[in-house]
CSV table of C-alpha atoms in Angstrom, one decimal:
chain,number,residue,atom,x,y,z
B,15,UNK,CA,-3.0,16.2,-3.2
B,16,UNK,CA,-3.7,15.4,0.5
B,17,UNK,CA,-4.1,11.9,1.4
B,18,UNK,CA,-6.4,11.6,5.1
B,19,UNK,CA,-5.3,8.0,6.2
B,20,UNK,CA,-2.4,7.7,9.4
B,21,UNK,CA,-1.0,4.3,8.7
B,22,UNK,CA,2.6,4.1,8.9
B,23,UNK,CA,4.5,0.7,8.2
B,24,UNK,CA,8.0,-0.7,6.6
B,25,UNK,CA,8.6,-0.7,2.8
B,26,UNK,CA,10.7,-3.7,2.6
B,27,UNK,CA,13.1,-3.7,0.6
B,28,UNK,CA,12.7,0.0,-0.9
B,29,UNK,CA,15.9,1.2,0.8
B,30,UNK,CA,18.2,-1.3,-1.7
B,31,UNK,CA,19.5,1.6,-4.1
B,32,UNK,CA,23.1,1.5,-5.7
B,33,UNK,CA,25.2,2.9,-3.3
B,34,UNK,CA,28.7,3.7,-4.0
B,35,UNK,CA,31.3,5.4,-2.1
B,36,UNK,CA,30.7,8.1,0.9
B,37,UNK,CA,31.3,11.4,-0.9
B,38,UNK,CA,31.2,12.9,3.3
B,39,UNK,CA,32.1,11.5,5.9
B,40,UNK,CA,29.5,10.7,8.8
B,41,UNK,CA,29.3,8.8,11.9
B,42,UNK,CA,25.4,8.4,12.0
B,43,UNK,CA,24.3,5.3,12.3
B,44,UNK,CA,20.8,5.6,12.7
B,45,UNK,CA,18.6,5.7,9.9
B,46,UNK,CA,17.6,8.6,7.5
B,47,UNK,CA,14.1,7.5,7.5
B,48,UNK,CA,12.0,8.8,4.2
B,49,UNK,CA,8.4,8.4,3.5
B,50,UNK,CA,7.1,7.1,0.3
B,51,UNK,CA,3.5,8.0,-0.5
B,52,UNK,CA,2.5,6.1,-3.5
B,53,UNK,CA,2.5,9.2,-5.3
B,54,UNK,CA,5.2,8.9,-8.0
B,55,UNK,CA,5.6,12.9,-8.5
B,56,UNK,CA,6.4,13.3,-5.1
B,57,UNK,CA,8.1,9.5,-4.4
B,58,UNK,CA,10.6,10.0,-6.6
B,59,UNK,CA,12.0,13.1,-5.6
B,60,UNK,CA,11.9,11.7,-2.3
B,61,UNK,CA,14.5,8.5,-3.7
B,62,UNK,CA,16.6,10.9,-5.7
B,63,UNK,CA,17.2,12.5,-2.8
B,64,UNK,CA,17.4,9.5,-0.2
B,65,UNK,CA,20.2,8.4,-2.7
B,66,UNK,CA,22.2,11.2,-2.6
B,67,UNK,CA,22.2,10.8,1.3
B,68,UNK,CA,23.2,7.4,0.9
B,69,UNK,CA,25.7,8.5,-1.9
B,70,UNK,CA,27.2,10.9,1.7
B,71,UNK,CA,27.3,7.8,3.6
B,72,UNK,CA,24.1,8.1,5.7
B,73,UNK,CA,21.9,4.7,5.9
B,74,UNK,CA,18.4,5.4,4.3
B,75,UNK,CA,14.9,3.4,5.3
B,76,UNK,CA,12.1,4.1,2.8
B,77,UNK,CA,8.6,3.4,4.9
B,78,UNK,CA,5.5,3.4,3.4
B,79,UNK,CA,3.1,6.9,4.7
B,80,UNK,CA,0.2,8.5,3.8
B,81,UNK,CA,0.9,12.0,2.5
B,82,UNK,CA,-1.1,14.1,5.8
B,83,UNK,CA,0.9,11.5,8.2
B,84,UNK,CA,4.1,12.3,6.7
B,85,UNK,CA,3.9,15.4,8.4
B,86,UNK,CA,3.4,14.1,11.6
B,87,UNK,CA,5.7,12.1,11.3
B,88,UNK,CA,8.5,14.9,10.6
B,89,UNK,CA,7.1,16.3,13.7
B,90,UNK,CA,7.9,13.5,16.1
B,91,UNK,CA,10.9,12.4,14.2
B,92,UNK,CA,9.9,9.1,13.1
B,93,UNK,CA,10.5,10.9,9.8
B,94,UNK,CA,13.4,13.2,8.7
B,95,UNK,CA,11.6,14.5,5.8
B,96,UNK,CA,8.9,14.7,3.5
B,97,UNK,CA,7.7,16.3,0.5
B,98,UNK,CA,5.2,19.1,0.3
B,99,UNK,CA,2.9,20.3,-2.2
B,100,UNK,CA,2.4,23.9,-3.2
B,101,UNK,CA,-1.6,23.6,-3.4
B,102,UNK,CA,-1.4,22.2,0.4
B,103,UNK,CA,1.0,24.7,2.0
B,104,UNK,CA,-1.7,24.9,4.9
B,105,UNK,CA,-1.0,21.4,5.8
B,106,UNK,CA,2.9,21.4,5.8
B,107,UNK,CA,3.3,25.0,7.7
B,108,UNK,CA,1.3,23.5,9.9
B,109,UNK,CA,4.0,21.1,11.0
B,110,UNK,CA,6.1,23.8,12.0
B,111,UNK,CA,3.7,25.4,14.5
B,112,UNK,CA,5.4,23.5,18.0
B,113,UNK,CA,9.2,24.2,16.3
B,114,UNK,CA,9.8,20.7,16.0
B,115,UNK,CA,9.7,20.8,11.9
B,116,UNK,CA,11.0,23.2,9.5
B,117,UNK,CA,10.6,24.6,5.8
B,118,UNK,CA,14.3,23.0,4.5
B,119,UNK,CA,13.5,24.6,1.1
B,120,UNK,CA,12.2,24.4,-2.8
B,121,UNK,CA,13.2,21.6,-4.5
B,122,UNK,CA,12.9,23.6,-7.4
B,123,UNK,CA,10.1,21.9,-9.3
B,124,UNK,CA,7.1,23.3,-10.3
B,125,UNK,CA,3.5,22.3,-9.7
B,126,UNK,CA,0.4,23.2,-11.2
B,127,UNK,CA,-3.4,21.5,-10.3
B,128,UNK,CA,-7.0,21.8,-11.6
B,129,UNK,CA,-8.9,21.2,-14.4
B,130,UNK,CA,-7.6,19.5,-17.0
B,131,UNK,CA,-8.8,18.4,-20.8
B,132,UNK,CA,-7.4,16.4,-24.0
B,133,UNK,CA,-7.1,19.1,-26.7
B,134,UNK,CA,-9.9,16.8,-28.4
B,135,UNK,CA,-12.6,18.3,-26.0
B,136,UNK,CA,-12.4,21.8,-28.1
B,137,UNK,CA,-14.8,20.1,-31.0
B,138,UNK,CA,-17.5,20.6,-28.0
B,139,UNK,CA,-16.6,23.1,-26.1
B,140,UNK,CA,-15.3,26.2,-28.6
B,141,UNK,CA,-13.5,28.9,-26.2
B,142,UNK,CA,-11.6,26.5,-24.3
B,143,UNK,CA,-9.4,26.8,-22.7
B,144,UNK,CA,-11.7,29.8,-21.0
B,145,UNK,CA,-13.3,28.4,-18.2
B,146,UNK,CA,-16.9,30.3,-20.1
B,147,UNK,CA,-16.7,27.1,-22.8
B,148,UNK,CA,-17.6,25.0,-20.1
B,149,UNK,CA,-20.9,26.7,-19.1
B,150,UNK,CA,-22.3,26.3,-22.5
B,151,UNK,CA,-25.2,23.8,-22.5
B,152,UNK,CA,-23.6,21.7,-25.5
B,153,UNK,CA,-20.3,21.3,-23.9
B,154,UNK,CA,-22.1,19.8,-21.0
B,155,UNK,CA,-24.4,17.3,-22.6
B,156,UNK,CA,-20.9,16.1,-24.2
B,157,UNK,CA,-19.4,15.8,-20.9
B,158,UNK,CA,-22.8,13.8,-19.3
B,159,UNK,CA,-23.0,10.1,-18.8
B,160,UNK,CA,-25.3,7.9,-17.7
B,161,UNK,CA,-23.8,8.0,-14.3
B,162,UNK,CA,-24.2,11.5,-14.3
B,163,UNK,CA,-26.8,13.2,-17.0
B,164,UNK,CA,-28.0,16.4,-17.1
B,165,UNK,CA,-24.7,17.1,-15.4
B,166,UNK,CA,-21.1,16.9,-17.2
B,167,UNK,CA,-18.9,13.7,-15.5
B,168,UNK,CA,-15.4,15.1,-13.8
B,169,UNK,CA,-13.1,12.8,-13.1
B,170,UNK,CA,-11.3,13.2,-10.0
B,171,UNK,CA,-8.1,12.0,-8.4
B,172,UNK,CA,-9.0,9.5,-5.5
B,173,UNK,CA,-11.3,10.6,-2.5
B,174,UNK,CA,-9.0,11.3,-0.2
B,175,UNK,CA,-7.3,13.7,-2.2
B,176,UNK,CA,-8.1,17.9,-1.6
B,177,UNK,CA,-9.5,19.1,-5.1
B,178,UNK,CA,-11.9,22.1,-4.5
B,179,UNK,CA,-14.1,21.0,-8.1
B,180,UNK,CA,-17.7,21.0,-6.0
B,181,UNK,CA,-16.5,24.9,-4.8
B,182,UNK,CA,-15.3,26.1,-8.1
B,183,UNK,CA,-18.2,24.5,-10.2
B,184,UNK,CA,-20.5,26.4,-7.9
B,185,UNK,CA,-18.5,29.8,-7.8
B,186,UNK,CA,-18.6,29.5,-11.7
B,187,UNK,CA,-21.9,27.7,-12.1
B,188,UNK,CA,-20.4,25.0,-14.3
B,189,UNK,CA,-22.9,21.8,-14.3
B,190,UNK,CA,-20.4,19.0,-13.4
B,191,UNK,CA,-20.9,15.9,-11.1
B,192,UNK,CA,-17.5,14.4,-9.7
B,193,UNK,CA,-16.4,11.3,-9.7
B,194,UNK,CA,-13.5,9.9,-7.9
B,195,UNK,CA,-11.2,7.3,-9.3
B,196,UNK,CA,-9.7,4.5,-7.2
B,197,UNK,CA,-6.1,5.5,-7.4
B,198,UNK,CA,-3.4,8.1,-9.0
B,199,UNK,CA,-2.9,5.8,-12.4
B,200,UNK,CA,-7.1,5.1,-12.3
B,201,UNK,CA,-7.3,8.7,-12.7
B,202,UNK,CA,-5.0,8.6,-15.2
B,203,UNK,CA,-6.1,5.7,-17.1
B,204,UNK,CA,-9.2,6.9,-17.4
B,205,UNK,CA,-8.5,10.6,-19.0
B,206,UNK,CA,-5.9,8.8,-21.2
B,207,UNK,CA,-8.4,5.9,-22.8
B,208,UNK,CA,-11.1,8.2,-23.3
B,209,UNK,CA,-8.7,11.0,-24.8
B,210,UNK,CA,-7.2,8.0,-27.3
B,211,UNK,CA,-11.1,7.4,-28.3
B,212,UNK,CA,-12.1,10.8,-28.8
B,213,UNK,CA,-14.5,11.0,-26.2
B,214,UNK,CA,-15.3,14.0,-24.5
B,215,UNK,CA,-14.0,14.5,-20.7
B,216,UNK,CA,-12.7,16.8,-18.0
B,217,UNK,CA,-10.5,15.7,-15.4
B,218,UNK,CA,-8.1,16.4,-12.3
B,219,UNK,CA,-5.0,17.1,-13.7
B,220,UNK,CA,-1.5,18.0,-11.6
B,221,UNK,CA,2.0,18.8,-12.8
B,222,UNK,CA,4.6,17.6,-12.3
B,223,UNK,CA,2.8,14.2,-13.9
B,224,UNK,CA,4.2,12.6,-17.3
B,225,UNK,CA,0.5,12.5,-19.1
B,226,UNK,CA,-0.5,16.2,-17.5
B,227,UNK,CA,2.7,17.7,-19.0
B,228,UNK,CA,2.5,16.4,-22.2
B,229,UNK,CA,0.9,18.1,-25.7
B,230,UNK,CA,-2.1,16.0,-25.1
B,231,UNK,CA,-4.0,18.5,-23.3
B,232,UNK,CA,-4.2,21.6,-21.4
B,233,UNK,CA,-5.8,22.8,-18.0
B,234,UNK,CA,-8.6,25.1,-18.4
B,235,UNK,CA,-8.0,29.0,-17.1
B,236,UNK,CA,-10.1,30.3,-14.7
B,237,UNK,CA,-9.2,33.7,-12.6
B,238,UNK,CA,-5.4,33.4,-11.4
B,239,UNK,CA,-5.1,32.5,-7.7
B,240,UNK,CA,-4.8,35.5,-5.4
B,241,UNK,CA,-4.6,35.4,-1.4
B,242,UNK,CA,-8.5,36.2,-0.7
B,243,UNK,CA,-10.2,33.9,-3.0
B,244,UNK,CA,-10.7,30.7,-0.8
B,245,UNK,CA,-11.6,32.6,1.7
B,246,UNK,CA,-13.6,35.9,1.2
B,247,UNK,CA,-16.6,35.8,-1.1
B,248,UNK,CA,-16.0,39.8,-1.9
B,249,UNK,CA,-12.7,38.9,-3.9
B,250,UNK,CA,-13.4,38.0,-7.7
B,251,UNK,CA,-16.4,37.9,-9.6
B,252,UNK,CA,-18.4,35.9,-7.6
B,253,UNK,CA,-19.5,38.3,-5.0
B,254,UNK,CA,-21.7,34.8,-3.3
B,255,UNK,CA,-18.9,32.5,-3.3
B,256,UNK,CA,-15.3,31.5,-2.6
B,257,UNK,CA,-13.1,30.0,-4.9
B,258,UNK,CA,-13.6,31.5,-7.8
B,259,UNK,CA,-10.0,31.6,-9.0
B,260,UNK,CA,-7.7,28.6,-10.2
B,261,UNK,CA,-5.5,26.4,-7.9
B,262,UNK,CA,-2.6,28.0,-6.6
B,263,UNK,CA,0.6,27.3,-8.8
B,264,UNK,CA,4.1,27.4,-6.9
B,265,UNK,CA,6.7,24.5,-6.3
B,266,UNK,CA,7.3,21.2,-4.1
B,267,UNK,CA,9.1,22.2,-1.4
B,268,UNK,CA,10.9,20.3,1.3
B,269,UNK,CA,9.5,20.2,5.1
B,270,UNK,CA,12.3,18.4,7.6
B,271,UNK,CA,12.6,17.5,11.1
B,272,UNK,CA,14.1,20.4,13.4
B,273,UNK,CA,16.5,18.4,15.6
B,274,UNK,CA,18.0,16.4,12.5
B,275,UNK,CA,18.8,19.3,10.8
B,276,UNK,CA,20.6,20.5,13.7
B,277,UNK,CA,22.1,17.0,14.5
B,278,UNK,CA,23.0,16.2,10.7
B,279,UNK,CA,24.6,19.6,9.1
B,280,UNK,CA,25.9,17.0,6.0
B,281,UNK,CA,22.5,16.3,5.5
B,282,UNK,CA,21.0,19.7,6.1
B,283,UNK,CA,23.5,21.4,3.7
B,284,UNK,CA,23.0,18.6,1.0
B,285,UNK,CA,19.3,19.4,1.4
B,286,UNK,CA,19.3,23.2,1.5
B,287,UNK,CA,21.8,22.1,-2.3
B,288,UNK,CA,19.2,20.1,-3.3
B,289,UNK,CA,17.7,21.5,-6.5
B,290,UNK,CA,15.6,19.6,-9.6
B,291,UNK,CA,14.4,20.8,-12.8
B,292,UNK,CA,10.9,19.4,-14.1
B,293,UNK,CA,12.9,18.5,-17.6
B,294,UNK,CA,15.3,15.8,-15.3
B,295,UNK,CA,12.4,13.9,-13.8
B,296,UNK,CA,9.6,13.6,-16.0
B,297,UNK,CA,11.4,10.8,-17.9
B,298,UNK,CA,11.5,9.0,-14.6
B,299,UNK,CA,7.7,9.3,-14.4
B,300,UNK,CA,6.7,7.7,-17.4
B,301,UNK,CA,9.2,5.1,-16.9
B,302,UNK,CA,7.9,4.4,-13.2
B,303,UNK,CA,3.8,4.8,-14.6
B,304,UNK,CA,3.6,3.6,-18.2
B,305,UNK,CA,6.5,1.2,-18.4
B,306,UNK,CA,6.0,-0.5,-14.6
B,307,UNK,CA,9.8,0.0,-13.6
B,308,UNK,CA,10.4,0.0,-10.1
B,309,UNK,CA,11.1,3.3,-8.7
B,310,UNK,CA,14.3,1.9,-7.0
B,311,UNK,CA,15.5,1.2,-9.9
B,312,UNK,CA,14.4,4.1,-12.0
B,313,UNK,CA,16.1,6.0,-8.8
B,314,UNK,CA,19.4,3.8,-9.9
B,315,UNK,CA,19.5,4.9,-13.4
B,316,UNK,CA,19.3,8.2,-12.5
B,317,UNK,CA,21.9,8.5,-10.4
B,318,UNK,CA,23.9,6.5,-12.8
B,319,UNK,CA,22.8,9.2,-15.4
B,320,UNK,CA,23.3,12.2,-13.6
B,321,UNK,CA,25.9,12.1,-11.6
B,322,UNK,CA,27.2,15.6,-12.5
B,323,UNK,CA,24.0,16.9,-10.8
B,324,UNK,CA,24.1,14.9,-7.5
B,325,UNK,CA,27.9,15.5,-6.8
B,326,UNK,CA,27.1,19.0,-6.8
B,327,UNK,CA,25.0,18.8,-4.4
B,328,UNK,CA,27.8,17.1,-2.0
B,329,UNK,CA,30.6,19.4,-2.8
């Protein structure tokens, strides 16, 4: 899920959550400054947590950051901290490498990525979810356009996203041609509609995500992810290629500045507390992706909701 653009700039108005009183006391003035990614898997985390800061009596600014300038900007400081995906670990360690940012922890919930398919899709392709189902000549031509015939559409997130479908397809010789969607809920949309109609498709799919968690499909199992298989062409079947083994599965973690969490120990300890299970957000999703709600506000209900949870995470 890495995003290559380094634009930076205000989110007015995103820092208006429901506060209430200082559960800590704190004599920062300055600005907790969080990035929101228009991701709403990762952005929402991101508020939960910008509110329970807020809820200590720190002052919170939401900018708007792409996902691989987040980490930059944890680096310089112009961010205190930022969200990190399991499946680009690579990226966020790397943010660590002058001392100036630090792994602050798991948030605790779980990710999964990689190919994805409405349980519809089994009328063509018999032996899913094995990855073999998809190298069957009928299961392709059910999967082909006219955008993409002989080969079997896949629908990817958008094109600035990392999704290794062109390395897998060739370490398992599955005919597919990718195509990138403009946006997260594009992506979406599309896998959803087509899924409604019947119509056979294979996607991008990532947890945690409202649709990709549901009972409306599965992802399709390839090899399990072991340390070798992006990189050494000897490790798996495949003795020609790399990747020939699923996404890595793990959690979201939490990457922070260095000197804040040495300035700020409230914050550091409230972060190192910090601690989500996919069942307490996924609610939240929908409600920011189906229903339209802003996330400020889905961000205000929760708190309102589950205050047992944040309080803990103050004591």
């Amino acid at each position: 899920m890495t995003f290559t653009k380094t634009s930076i700039r205000t989110l007015a108005g995103a820092a208006c959550l429901a506060t209430a009183g200082p559960a800590l006391a704190t004599d920062r003035t300055e600005p907790v400054v969080i990035p929101i990614v228009s991701d709403t898997s990762t952005d929402l985390i991101s508020t939960i947590l910008g509110a329970t800061l807020e809820k200590a009596g720190y002052n919170i600014e939401y900018v708007d950051a792409d996902y691989a300038a987040s980490f930059s900007g944890i680096q310089t400081g112009d961010l205190h901290f930022t969200v990190c995906w399991q499946s680009t670990m690579e990226l966020c360690e790397g943010s660590t490498e002058n001392g100036k940012a630090i792994n602050a922890g798991s948030t605790g919930i779980r990710t999964a990525e990689g190919w994805w398919y409405p349980m519809s899709l089994k009328e063509n392709c018999p032996g899913l979810p094995n990855w073999k189902a998809l190298t069957e000549p009928a299961c392709i031509e059910a999967l082909a356009t006219a955008e993409t015939a002989p080969k079997a559409r896949f629908v990817e997130g958008p094109a600035d996203w990392v999704m290794p479908v062109e390395e897998m397809a060739r370490a398992f010789d599955i005919d597919v041609e990718p195509i990138a969607s403009g946006s997260a809920a594009a992506l979406v949309a599309t896998v959803s509609t087509a899924a409604r109609r019947g119509e056979p498709v294979v996607a991008w799919g990532y947890t945690p995500h409202w649709y990709f968690m549901s009972d409306e499909g599965e992802f399709v199992e390839f090899p399990e992810y072991q340390e070798g298989c992006h990189d050494d062409p000897s490790w798996g079947a495949n003795p020609d290629a790399t990747y020939d083994c699923n996404v890595e599965t793990g959690v979201l973690w939490l990457f922070a500045n260095k000197k804040f969490i040495d300035a700020e120990p409230e914050a550091a300890e409230i972060i190192e507390k910090f601690e989500l299970e996919d069942s307490q957000v996924t609610d939240g999703y929908r409600k920011v992706d189906v229903e339209g709600v802003p996330i400020e506000t889905v961000t205000e209900q929760w708190m309102n909701e589950n205050e047992a949870i944040w309080q803990a995470w103050l004591q």
